[in-house]
């Protein structure tokens, strides 16, 4: 099969791939986006499990660069459900005539840099070979599924599902369902399945109880939507200057700067307003850096759990004892579901799963829980998982080799030394913040870098990150995360949810606003840390 020649290839058609493809086409480059899925959506294409919902408020979980569409596109809820997000992304693709430049059912298998031609040779699952000047990966933070390492997964005779590859219309009526995992996905799934009131039994196989606060999803009134529309420019300006880009202003107020009564009032106000990030970062500014402050927030949430869950033993199992230092969760009535007689918890931290049997799940005490359906809500090999499984070879090394010693690293979360003209959207050590806003920022700088290469006719059209710049950025990310209590808890944020995976800093913890300032300083300093040749 003859190879194709393109200026740029984008891998992925979620938020990142869609915007990057548009920017490349707007720059007059020949570009295509591929995706192994059958349509656009990225993470949201695959994660179609019941209850799938963004935990970012709707008004900032979208693109900011099309003001007319911001104002006109219809939405009327505080949060977007998975199908709503898919519908929105399909709308953007249609509005900007991008579909004709997309190829679905196509997976990136390998990419090799040819130093003599200064091009990437890309092998696809279709058998096609594409020769490209620029390769942009928009693989997503959370897309490589992580099945639990449990013996005899294949021995179970019922249905075994993963939330990231949810089947079309599975029949749950009258079934005994077990859910392994209770992170954000597990919390959403368990809540939705229990509320549907169709299953015979629902068991949550829980290793680590979660601190979760209400989402408070509700309809917006026409007046509320009008107020957002009238102030969208200012909203986005403030959002991009903030730390987490969730549409509220984070506080620096210390926990113990107020009386216990005032502290309780502030917690309660945040609880009633809803949203996990709001509770963690709008109430007090030291919850994730001061263990005593963290304990106060813990105690408030545990009190709410005990007030909500009527069965004392269920409430005990659901009350976390670790630090409140994972990505903050919100829910649509999670704890309330355990007041149902057919919904229960199995503590697999004290009584681990030892294997699957033909009939269900066996735990260390020898008990077998008979099940018809087992759902693995066990998350993802986050951030770098998709890169290390693909044979991406730059100058003399693969991406997997480059990250072998200290874990995934990059410069600004978008480029890795020895991988010329390869850009990553939401790569390692990018900002820990609302993803659409992060993605826009990174796509804009990638597009600026490509434009600079294209306009520099005296050079050979190659840009790469310098090793010194990567080292300094990695050191900065280490320093920014050093004081965070997040480092003391096992979670995907530091690569600790996958057995055998190297524990490493995965994010820039300075916030989106400061990250944008870092990027602006790089641009002003003649793209310091990048080399064009």
Short mmCIF file of C-alpha atoms in Angstrom, two decimals:
data_model
loop_
_atom_site.label_atom_id
_atom_site.label_comp_id
_atom_site.label_asym_id
_atom_site.label_seq_id
_atom_site.Cartn_x
_atom_site.Cartn_y
_atom_site.Cartn_z
CA UNK A 1 0.00 0.00 0.00
CA UNK A 2 1.42 3.37 -1.04
CA UNK A 3 2.11 5.82 1.78
CA UNK A 4 0.20 9.08 2.19
CA UNK A 5 1.90 12.42 2.71
CA UNK A 6 0.42 14.94 5.14
CA UNK A 7 1.62 18.03 6.95
CA UNK A 8 0.06 16.86 10.20
CA UNK A 9 -1.69 13.89 11.77
CA UNK A 10 -3.77 14.22 14.92
CA UNK A 11 -4.41 11.06 16.95
CA UNK A 12 -7.72 11.23 18.82
CA UNK A 13 -11.01 13.04 18.28
CA UNK A 14 -12.02 14.13 21.76
CA UNK A 15 -11.84 17.74 22.92
CA UNK A 16 -8.12 17.95 22.16
CA UNK A 17 -8.14 16.31 18.74
CA UNK A 18 -11.13 18.32 17.53
CA UNK A 19 -9.65 21.70 18.43
CA UNK A 20 -6.15 20.80 17.23
CA UNK A 21 -7.46 19.64 13.87
CA UNK A 22 -9.36 22.90 13.45
CA UNK A 23 -6.29 24.98 14.29
CA UNK A 24 -4.09 23.06 11.83
CA UNK A 25 -6.63 23.41 9.03
CA UNK A 26 -7.02 27.11 9.80
CA UNK A 27 -3.25 27.44 9.35
CA UNK A 28 -3.57 26.06 5.83
CA UNK A 29 -1.91 22.71 6.57
CA UNK A 30 -2.99 19.38 5.16
CA UNK A 31 -4.18 17.54 8.25
CA UNK A 32 -6.18 14.52 9.30
CA UNK A 33 -7.41 13.17 12.63
CA UNK A 34 -7.72 9.45 13.31
CA UNK A 35 -9.48 7.57 16.08
CA UNK A 36 -9.96 3.88 16.82
CA UNK A 37 -13.55 4.65 17.79
CA UNK A 38 -16.34 4.84 15.23
CA UNK A 39 -17.11 8.49 15.97
CA UNK A 40 -15.89 11.55 17.84
CA UNK A 41 -15.92 11.88 21.61
CA UNK A 42 -12.62 10.57 22.94
CA UNK A 43 -13.05 9.54 26.57
CA UNK A 44 -16.77 10.26 26.32
CA UNK A 45 -17.19 7.90 23.36
CA UNK A 46 -15.99 4.96 25.45
CA UNK A 47 -17.34 5.88 28.87
CA UNK A 48 -21.06 5.33 28.30
CA UNK A 49 -21.83 3.61 31.57
CA UNK A 50 -24.99 4.62 33.45
CA UNK A 51 -24.50 7.88 35.34
CA UNK A 52 -21.48 9.10 33.34
CA UNK A 53 -21.30 12.84 33.96
CA UNK A 54 -18.75 15.63 33.91
CA UNK A 55 -18.01 16.96 37.39
CA UNK A 56 -17.26 20.42 35.98
CA UNK A 57 -20.10 22.92 35.70
CA UNK A 58 -21.61 23.01 32.21
CA UNK A 59 -20.80 26.63 31.45
CA UNK A 60 -17.03 25.93 31.44
CA UNK A 61 -17.05 22.33 30.22
CA UNK A 62 -16.87 23.39 26.58
CA UNK A 63 -14.75 25.36 24.14
CA UNK A 64 -14.32 29.07 24.80
CA UNK A 65 -13.06 30.10 21.34
CA UNK A 66 -16.45 30.28 19.58
CA UNK A 67 -18.37 33.00 21.42
CA UNK A 68 -21.42 32.79 19.17
CA UNK A 69 -21.73 29.08 19.87
CA UNK A 70 -21.18 29.61 23.60
CA UNK A 71 -24.22 31.85 23.67
CA UNK A 72 -26.45 29.97 21.25
CA UNK A 73 -25.80 26.27 21.91
CA UNK A 74 -28.65 24.85 24.04
CA UNK A 75 -27.95 23.43 27.48
CA UNK A 76 -29.93 23.89 30.68
CA UNK A 77 -28.38 21.83 33.48
CA UNK A 78 -25.63 22.52 35.98
CA UNK A 79 -23.66 19.50 34.74
CA UNK A 80 -23.50 17.63 31.44
CA UNK A 81 -24.30 13.94 31.20
CA UNK A 82 -22.14 11.79 28.94
CA UNK A 83 -24.64 11.79 26.04
CA UNK A 84 -24.90 15.60 26.27
CA UNK A 85 -21.12 15.92 25.89
CA UNK A 86 -21.08 13.59 22.89
CA UNK A 87 -23.89 15.58 21.28
CA UNK A 88 -21.98 18.83 21.85
CA UNK A 89 -18.74 17.50 20.36
CA UNK A 90 -20.57 16.17 17.29
CA UNK A 91 -22.17 19.60 16.93
CA UNK A 92 -18.77 21.34 16.99
CA UNK A 93 -17.40 18.96 14.37
CA UNK A 94 -20.38 19.62 12.10
CA UNK A 95 -20.36 23.38 12.69
CA UNK A 96 -16.73 23.65 11.58
CA UNK A 97 -16.84 21.02 8.78
CA UNK A 98 -14.22 18.81 10.41
CA UNK A 99 -15.67 15.37 9.80
CA UNK A 100 -14.37 15.18 6.22
CA UNK A 101 -10.86 15.38 7.72
CA UNK A 102 -11.42 12.53 10.18
CA UNK A 103 -10.88 8.80 9.80
CA UNK A 104 -12.49 6.45 12.32
CA UNK A 105 -11.91 2.79 13.10
CA UNK A 106 -8.22 3.55 12.81
CA UNK A 107 -5.60 3.06 15.51
CA UNK A 108 -2.04 4.33 15.72
CA UNK A 109 0.21 1.27 15.97
CA UNK A 110 3.69 2.73 15.55
CA UNK A 111 5.47 5.98 14.76
CA UNK A 112 9.16 6.33 13.88
CA UNK A 113 11.13 9.52 13.32
CA UNK A 114 13.26 9.52 10.15
CA UNK A 115 16.10 11.96 10.70
CA UNK A 116 17.10 12.00 7.03
CA UNK A 117 13.70 13.09 5.75
CA UNK A 118 12.72 14.94 8.96
CA UNK A 119 9.36 13.22 8.95
CA UNK A 120 7.38 10.78 11.07
CA UNK A 121 6.53 7.42 9.51
CA UNK A 122 3.24 6.37 11.06
CA UNK A 123 1.76 2.87 10.88
CA UNK A 124 -1.99 2.47 11.27
CA UNK A 125 -4.21 -0.50 12.10
CA UNK A 126 -5.74 -0.25 8.62
CA UNK A 127 -2.38 -1.14 7.08
CA UNK A 128 -1.87 2.42 5.88
CA UNK A 129 1.45 4.22 6.21
CA UNK A 130 1.33 7.98 6.59
CA UNK A 131 4.37 10.23 6.31
CA UNK A 132 3.86 13.40 8.32
CA UNK A 133 5.84 16.47 9.29
CA UNK A 134 3.96 16.97 12.56
CA UNK A 135 2.44 14.31 14.78
CA UNK A 136 0.04 15.48 17.49
CA UNK A 137 -1.26 12.97 20.02
CA UNK A 138 -4.57 13.75 21.72
CA UNK A 139 -4.87 10.39 23.45
CA UNK A 140 -6.51 11.71 26.60
CA UNK A 141 -5.53 11.54 30.26
CA UNK A 142 -7.95 8.74 31.04
CA UNK A 143 -8.33 6.36 28.14
CA UNK A 144 -6.15 3.24 28.57
CA UNK A 145 -8.36 0.94 30.63
CA UNK A 146 -6.99 -0.68 33.75
CA UNK A 147 -8.39 -4.15 34.43
CA UNK A 148 -7.69 -5.35 37.98
CA UNK A 149 -4.99 -7.96 38.40
CA UNK A 150 -7.30 -10.65 39.76
CA UNK A 151 -6.68 -14.36 39.06
CA UNK A 152 -9.14 -16.21 36.82
CA UNK A 153 -10.88 -13.22 35.27
CA UNK A 154 -11.66 -15.50 32.33
CA UNK A 155 -13.25 -18.18 34.53
CA UNK A 156 -16.31 -16.15 35.46
CA UNK A 157 -19.32 -17.51 33.56
CA UNK A 158 -21.47 -14.41 33.91
CA UNK A 159 -20.96 -11.08 32.17
CA UNK A 160 -17.71 -9.17 32.82
CA UNK A 161 -17.78 -5.48 31.85
CA UNK A 162 -15.42 -2.52 32.13
CA UNK A 163 -16.95 0.93 32.48
CA UNK A 164 -14.63 2.28 29.77
CA UNK A 165 -16.04 -0.19 27.24
CA UNK A 166 -19.67 -0.32 28.26
CA UNK A 167 -21.90 -2.58 26.15
CA UNK A 168 -24.97 -1.30 24.35
CA UNK A 169 -28.10 -1.69 26.47
CA UNK A 170 -26.99 -4.48 28.82
CA UNK A 171 -29.85 -6.18 30.66
CA UNK A 172 -29.48 -5.53 34.39
CA UNK A 173 -33.07 -6.33 35.37
CA UNK A 174 -33.27 -8.82 38.21
CA UNK A 175 -29.51 -9.40 38.09
CA UNK A 176 -26.98 -9.69 40.90
CA UNK A 177 -24.37 -7.06 40.07
CA UNK A 178 -20.95 -6.55 41.62
CA UNK A 179 -18.95 -3.37 41.02
CA UNK A 180 -15.19 -3.45 41.66
CA UNK A 181 -13.90 0.05 42.30
CA UNK A 182 -15.44 3.15 43.81
CA UNK A 183 -13.55 6.11 42.40
CA UNK A 184 -15.39 8.75 40.39
CA UNK A 185 -16.63 6.20 37.84
CA UNK A 186 -17.71 3.66 40.44
CA UNK A 187 -19.56 6.29 42.46
CA UNK A 188 -21.46 7.47 39.37
CA UNK A 189 -22.26 3.94 38.19
CA UNK A 190 -23.39 2.62 41.58
CA UNK A 191 -25.63 5.65 42.09
CA UNK A 192 -27.27 5.33 38.67
CA UNK A 193 -27.75 1.55 38.80
CA UNK A 194 -29.22 1.70 42.30
CA UNK A 195 -31.58 4.56 41.39
CA UNK A 196 -32.86 2.64 38.35
CA UNK A 197 -34.21 0.11 40.87
CA UNK A 198 -33.92 -2.82 38.48
CA UNK A 199 -31.17 -5.04 39.91
CA UNK A 200 -31.82 -7.81 42.38
CA UNK A 201 -28.64 -7.05 44.30
CA UNK A 202 -25.85 -4.48 43.98
CA UNK A 203 -22.55 -5.06 45.78
CA UNK A 204 -19.79 -2.45 45.92
CA UNK A 205 -16.41 -4.16 46.29
CA UNK A 206 -14.62 -1.28 47.97
CA UNK A 207 -10.92 -0.95 48.72
CA UNK A 208 -10.78 2.73 49.72
CA UNK A 209 -13.90 4.61 50.87
CA UNK A 210 -14.26 7.99 49.15
CA UNK A 211 -14.92 11.49 50.35
CA UNK A 212 -17.70 12.65 48.06
CA UNK A 213 -19.94 15.72 48.23
CA UNK A 214 -23.21 16.37 46.42
CA UNK A 215 -23.01 17.61 42.83
CA UNK A 216 -26.34 19.42 43.08
CA UNK A 217 -27.18 18.95 39.44
CA UNK A 218 -30.32 20.91 38.56
CA UNK A 219 -32.02 22.76 35.75
CA UNK A 220 -30.91 26.32 35.05
CA UNK A 221 -33.61 28.94 34.72
CA UNK A 222 -33.67 31.04 31.52
CA UNK A 223 -32.55 34.00 33.64
CA UNK A 224 -29.53 32.10 34.98
CA UNK A 225 -28.53 31.09 31.46
CA UNK A 226 -28.96 34.69 30.24
CA UNK A 227 -26.71 35.95 33.02
CA UNK A 228 -24.01 33.47 32.00
CA UNK A 229 -24.35 34.43 28.33
CA UNK A 230 -24.16 38.16 29.13
CA UNK A 231 -20.94 37.64 31.10
CA UNK A 232 -19.22 34.86 29.17
CA UNK A 233 -16.15 36.87 28.19
CA UNK A 234 -15.46 37.86 31.79
CA UNK A 235 -16.26 34.34 33.01
CA UNK A 236 -13.69 32.81 30.69
CA UNK A 237 -11.09 35.45 31.50
CA UNK A 238 -11.41 34.71 35.22
CA UNK A 239 -11.60 30.96 34.62
CA UNK A 240 -8.33 30.91 32.69
CA UNK A 241 -6.64 33.02 35.36
CA UNK A 242 -7.79 30.73 38.18
CA UNK A 243 -6.07 27.63 39.51
CA UNK A 244 -8.46 24.87 38.50
CA UNK A 245 -10.66 26.56 35.85
CA UNK A 246 -13.87 25.25 37.40
CA UNK A 247 -15.69 28.56 37.16
CA UNK A 248 -15.31 29.71 40.77
CA UNK A 249 -12.66 31.70 42.62
CA UNK A 250 -10.44 29.60 44.85
CA UNK A 251 -9.72 30.92 48.33
CA UNK A 252 -6.49 31.44 50.28
CA UNK A 253 -8.39 31.62 53.60
CA UNK A 254 -6.79 29.34 56.24
CA UNK A 255 -9.01 26.82 57.98
CA UNK A 256 -8.20 28.03 61.48
CA UNK A 257 -8.56 31.73 60.68
CA UNK A 258 -12.27 31.48 61.55
CA UNK A 259 -14.24 30.18 64.53
CA UNK A 260 -15.47 26.56 64.56
CA UNK A 261 -19.01 27.87 64.03
CA UNK A 262 -18.00 29.91 60.99
CA UNK A 263 -16.00 26.98 59.62
CA UNK A 264 -19.07 24.76 59.89
CA UNK A 265 -21.16 27.40 58.12
CA UNK A 266 -18.67 27.64 55.24
CA UNK A 267 -18.51 23.84 54.85
CA UNK A 268 -22.30 23.65 54.89
CA UNK A 269 -22.61 26.39 52.28
CA UNK A 270 -20.22 24.51 49.99
CA UNK A 271 -22.09 21.24 50.66
CA UNK A 272 -25.35 22.87 49.62
CA UNK A 273 -23.85 24.56 46.55
CA UNK A 274 -22.31 21.26 45.43
CA UNK A 275 -19.17 20.22 43.49
CA UNK A 276 -16.11 18.39 44.78
CA UNK A 277 -13.54 20.93 43.63
CA UNK A 278 -15.61 23.73 45.14
CA UNK A 279 -15.68 21.98 48.53
CA UNK A 280 -11.94 21.32 48.51
CA UNK A 281 -10.69 24.65 47.14
CA UNK A 282 -13.44 27.27 47.69
CA UNK A 283 -13.95 26.67 51.41
CA UNK A 284 -10.37 26.98 52.69
CA UNK A 285 -7.00 27.31 51.02
CA UNK A 286 -5.01 24.88 53.14
CA UNK A 287 -7.04 21.65 52.98
CA UNK A 288 -4.54 19.90 50.70
CA UNK A 289 -1.36 21.18 52.39
CA UNK A 290 -2.11 21.10 56.13
CA UNK A 291 -3.04 17.80 57.77
CA UNK A 292 -4.88 19.48 60.65
CA UNK A 293 -6.93 21.54 58.20
CA UNK A 294 -7.53 18.41 56.15
CA UNK A 295 -8.81 16.60 59.23
CA UNK A 296 -11.46 19.28 59.79
CA UNK A 297 -12.82 18.76 56.25
CA UNK A 298 -12.66 14.98 56.72
CA UNK A 299 -14.71 15.15 59.89
CA UNK A 300 -17.39 17.27 58.26
CA UNK A 301 -17.83 14.84 55.37
CA UNK A 302 -17.79 11.78 57.65
CA UNK A 303 -20.49 13.42 59.75
CA UNK A 304 -22.60 13.90 56.61
CA UNK A 305 -22.11 10.23 55.66
CA UNK A 306 -23.23 9.06 59.09
CA UNK A 307 -26.25 11.36 58.95
CA UNK A 308 -27.20 10.05 55.50
CA UNK A 309 -26.62 6.29 55.80
CA UNK A 310 -29.06 4.77 58.30
CA UNK A 311 -27.34 1.42 58.83
CA UNK A 312 -24.39 2.05 61.23
CA UNK A 313 -22.30 -0.79 59.78
CA UNK A 314 -22.77 0.42 56.20
CA UNK A 315 -21.95 3.96 57.34
CA UNK A 316 -18.79 2.72 59.06
CA UNK A 317 -17.62 0.99 55.89
CA UNK A 318 -18.38 4.07 53.78
CA UNK A 319 -16.52 6.51 56.06
CA UNK A 320 -12.98 7.13 54.80
CA UNK A 321 -10.11 7.19 57.27
CA UNK A 322 -7.33 8.30 54.90
CA UNK A 323 -6.44 11.88 54.08
CA UNK A 324 -8.94 13.84 51.98
CA UNK A 325 -6.39 14.10 49.20
CA UNK A 326 -7.55 12.44 46.02
CA UNK A 327 -9.14 14.16 43.04
CA UNK A 328 -12.27 15.52 44.73
CA UNK A 329 -15.50 13.72 43.91
CA UNK A 330 -19.11 14.80 43.73
CA UNK A 331 -22.18 12.63 43.32
CA UNK A 332 -25.90 12.55 42.63
CA UNK A 333 -26.98 10.75 45.78
CA UNK A 334 -24.31 8.07 46.24
CA UNK A 335 -24.52 7.57 49.99
CA UNK A 336 -28.33 7.57 49.93
CA UNK A 337 -28.33 4.44 47.76
CA UNK A 338 -26.91 2.37 50.61
CA UNK A 339 -30.17 2.84 52.48
CA UNK A 340 -31.64 0.34 50.02
CA UNK A 341 -31.82 -3.22 51.30
CA UNK A 342 -30.37 -4.62 48.07
CA UNK A 343 -27.27 -2.33 48.00
CA UNK A 344 -24.29 -3.22 50.17
CA UNK A 345 -20.52 -2.91 50.56
CA UNK A 346 -17.81 -5.56 50.67
CA UNK A 347 -14.60 -4.28 52.27
CA UNK A 348 -11.81 -5.67 50.08
CA UNK A 349 -9.06 -3.80 51.88
CA UNK A 350 -9.39 -5.98 54.99
CA UNK A 351 -10.76 -8.94 53.02
CA UNK A 352 -9.20 -8.83 49.54
CA UNK A 353 -10.52 -10.48 46.39
CA UNK A 354 -8.48 -13.62 45.78
CA UNK A 355 -9.98 -14.77 42.47
CA UNK A 356 -13.02 -14.94 40.26
CA UNK A 357 -14.89 -18.21 40.23
CA UNK A 358 -17.38 -19.44 37.63
CA UNK A 359 -20.14 -18.08 39.85
CA UNK A 360 -18.72 -14.79 41.13
CA UNK A 361 -16.07 -13.22 43.36
CA UNK A 362 -14.12 -15.05 46.06
CA UNK A 363 -12.57 -13.15 48.94
CA UNK A 364 -9.75 -14.02 51.34
CA UNK A 365 -12.12 -15.37 53.99
CA UNK A 366 -13.23 -18.05 51.51
CA UNK A 367 -16.65 -16.57 50.85
CA UNK A 368 -17.93 -16.58 47.26
CA UNK A 369 -20.31 -13.79 46.28
CA UNK A 370 -22.61 -15.21 43.59
CA UNK A 371 -23.09 -12.68 40.77
CA UNK A 372 -24.59 -12.49 37.30
CA UNK A 373 -22.63 -9.41 36.24
CA UNK A 374 -19.26 -8.04 37.37
CA UNK A 375 -18.35 -4.48 36.44
CA UNK A 376 -14.75 -3.29 36.69
CA UNK A 377 -14.84 0.42 37.52
CA UNK A 378 -11.10 0.29 38.09
CA UNK A 379 -10.07 3.36 36.17
CA UNK A 380 -7.19 3.89 33.82
CA UNK A 381 -3.44 3.65 33.39
CA UNK A 382 -3.55 7.43 33.41
CA UNK A 383 -1.53 10.07 31.55
CA UNK A 384 1.29 7.94 30.07
CA UNK A 385 -0.44 4.57 29.66
CA UNK A 386 -1.43 5.14 26.06
CA UNK A 387 2.05 6.32 25.11
CA UNK A 388 4.00 3.41 26.55
CA UNK A 389 1.83 0.80 24.82
CA UNK A 390 2.48 2.33 21.36
CA UNK A 391 5.84 1.95 19.64
CA UNK A 392 6.76 5.63 19.36
CA UNK A 393 10.46 5.91 18.46
CA UNK A 394 12.25 9.23 18.22
CA UNK A 395 15.97 9.84 17.92
CA UNK A 396 17.50 6.61 19.18
CA UNK A 397 14.91 5.81 21.85
CA UNK A 398 11.28 4.94 22.34
CA UNK A 399 8.96 6.95 24.54
CA UNK A 400 8.86 4.00 26.92
CA UNK A 401 12.69 4.06 27.13
CA UNK A 402 12.74 7.80 27.74
CA UNK A 403 10.40 7.43 30.70
CA UNK A 404 11.89 4.20 32.08
CA UNK A 405 14.04 5.70 34.87
CA UNK A 406 11.98 8.40 36.56
CA UNK A 407 8.54 8.06 35.02
CA UNK A 408 6.75 10.24 32.46
CA UNK A 409 8.34 13.64 31.88
CA UNK A 410 7.96 16.45 29.35
CA UNK A 411 8.46 20.13 28.75
CA UNK A 412 5.26 22.08 29.50
CA UNK A 413 3.28 18.85 29.18
CA UNK A 414 3.51 19.01 25.39
CA UNK A 415 6.97 17.92 24.11
CA UNK A 416 9.66 15.39 24.97
CA UNK A 417 13.35 15.76 23.97
CA UNK A 418 14.53 13.46 21.17
CA UNK A 419 11.02 13.37 19.71
CA UNK A 420 11.09 16.21 17.14
CA UNK A 421 7.80 17.58 15.79
CA UNK A 422 5.84 15.32 18.16
CA UNK A 423 3.37 17.20 20.33
CA UNK A 424 1.21 15.86 23.15
CA UNK A 425 -2.08 17.36 24.29
CA UNK A 426 -2.56 16.67 28.02
CA UNK A 427 0.78 14.94 28.24
CA UNK A 428 2.62 14.29 31.52
CA UNK A 429 3.19 17.29 33.80
CA UNK A 430 0.51 19.43 32.26
CA UNK A 431 -1.84 21.43 34.53
CA UNK A 432 -4.11 19.68 37.03
CA UNK A 433 -7.31 21.54 36.14
CA UNK A 434 -10.55 21.48 34.13
CA UNK A 435 -9.53 19.64 30.97
CA UNK A 436 -11.25 21.63 28.20
CA UNK A 437 -9.52 24.80 29.45
CA UNK A 438 -6.18 22.98 29.75
CA UNK A 439 -6.60 21.50 26.29
CA UNK A 440 -7.31 24.88 24.70
CA UNK A 441 -4.19 26.36 26.27
CA UNK A 442 -1.99 23.53 25.06
CA UNK A 443 -3.47 23.41 21.57
CA UNK A 444 -2.87 27.13 21.25
CA UNK A 445 0.82 26.86 22.15
CA UNK A 446 1.29 23.79 19.91
CA UNK A 447 -0.30 25.67 17.04
CA UNK A 448 1.92 28.69 17.74
CA UNK A 449 5.03 26.48 17.73
CA UNK A 450 4.04 24.89 14.42
CA UNK A 451 3.32 28.32 12.92
CA UNK A 452 6.78 29.51 13.94
CA UNK A 453 8.38 26.51 12.25
CA UNK A 454 6.33 27.00 9.10
CA UNK A 455 7.20 30.71 8.93
CA UNK A 456 10.93 30.12 9.45
CA UNK A 457 11.93 29.44 5.85
CA UNK A 458 15.65 29.49 6.68
CA UNK A 459 15.36 26.34 8.77
CA UNK A 460 14.60 22.70 7.97
CA UNK A 461 11.22 22.59 9.69
CA UNK A 462 12.14 20.73 12.87
CA UNK A 463 11.28 21.80 16.42
CA UNK A 464 12.08 19.95 19.60
CA UNK A 465 12.25 20.45 23.34
CA UNK A 466 15.67 20.77 24.90
CA UNK A 467 16.71 18.27 27.58
CA UNK A 468 17.65 21.04 30.01
CA UNK A 469 14.16 22.54 29.66
CA UNK A 470 12.53 19.18 30.36
CA UNK A 471 14.72 18.68 33.43
CA UNK A 472 13.87 22.13 34.81
CA UNK A 473 10.16 21.62 34.18
CA UNK A 474 10.23 18.21 35.87
CA UNK A 475 12.02 19.74 38.87
CA UNK A 476 9.43 22.53 39.04
CA UNK A 477 6.57 20.01 38.96
CA UNK A 478 8.26 18.05 41.75
CA UNK A 479 8.66 21.18 43.85
CA UNK A 480 5.07 22.31 43.31
CA UNK A 481 3.70 18.95 44.40
CA UNK A 482 6.10 18.45 47.32
CA UNK A 483 3.84 20.06 49.92
CA UNK A 484 0.62 18.51 48.60
CA UNK A 485 -1.12 15.90 50.69
CA UNK A 486 -2.07 14.26 47.38
CA UNK A 487 1.41 12.72 47.44
CA UNK A 488 0.57 10.80 50.62
CA UNK A 489 -2.41 8.92 49.18
CA UNK A 490 -2.37 6.18 46.54
CA UNK A 491 -4.28 7.35 43.47
CA UNK A 492 -3.99 7.65 39.69
CA UNK A 493 -2.86 11.29 40.07
CA UNK A 494 0.60 9.96 41.00
CA UNK A 495 0.40 6.69 39.05
CA UNK A 496 -0.39 4.60 42.12
CA UNK A 497 -3.53 2.84 40.93
CA UNK A 498 -1.71 0.39 38.63
CA UNK A 499 0.37 -2.39 40.26
CA UNK A 500 4.02 -2.20 39.23
CA UNK A 501 3.74 1.28 37.74
CA UNK A 502 6.45 3.71 38.74
CA UNK A 503 5.24 6.34 41.18
CA UNK A 504 5.84 9.74 39.64
CA UNK A 505 4.61 13.30 39.44
CA UNK A 506 2.04 13.38 36.64
CA UNK A 507 0.90 17.00 36.79
CA UNK A 508 1.91 20.63 37.12
CA UNK A 509 0.23 21.54 40.41
CA UNK A 510 0.68 25.30 40.09
CA UNK A 511 -2.75 25.77 38.50
CA UNK A 512 -3.92 26.77 35.03
CA UNK A 513 -3.51 30.53 35.49
CA UNK A 514 0.13 30.25 36.60
CA UNK A 515 0.76 27.67 33.84
CA UNK A 516 -0.51 30.13 31.25
CA UNK A 517 1.89 32.71 32.68
CA UNK A 518 4.74 30.20 32.38
CA UNK A 519 3.80 29.63 28.73
CA UNK A 520 3.58 33.38 28.09
CA UNK A 521 7.07 33.83 29.56
CA UNK A 522 8.40 31.11 27.23
CA UNK A 523 6.85 32.85 24.23
CA UNK A 524 8.22 36.24 25.26
CA UNK A 525 11.69 34.72 25.71
CA UNK A 526 11.85 33.62 22.06
CA UNK A 527 10.34 30.19 22.80
CA UNK A 528 12.94 29.35 25.43
CA UNK A 529 13.41 25.62 25.85
CA UNK A 530 12.52 24.83 22.24
CA UNK A 531 15.01 24.51 19.41
CA UNK A 532 14.09 25.08 15.74
CA UNK A 533 16.47 23.67 13.16
#
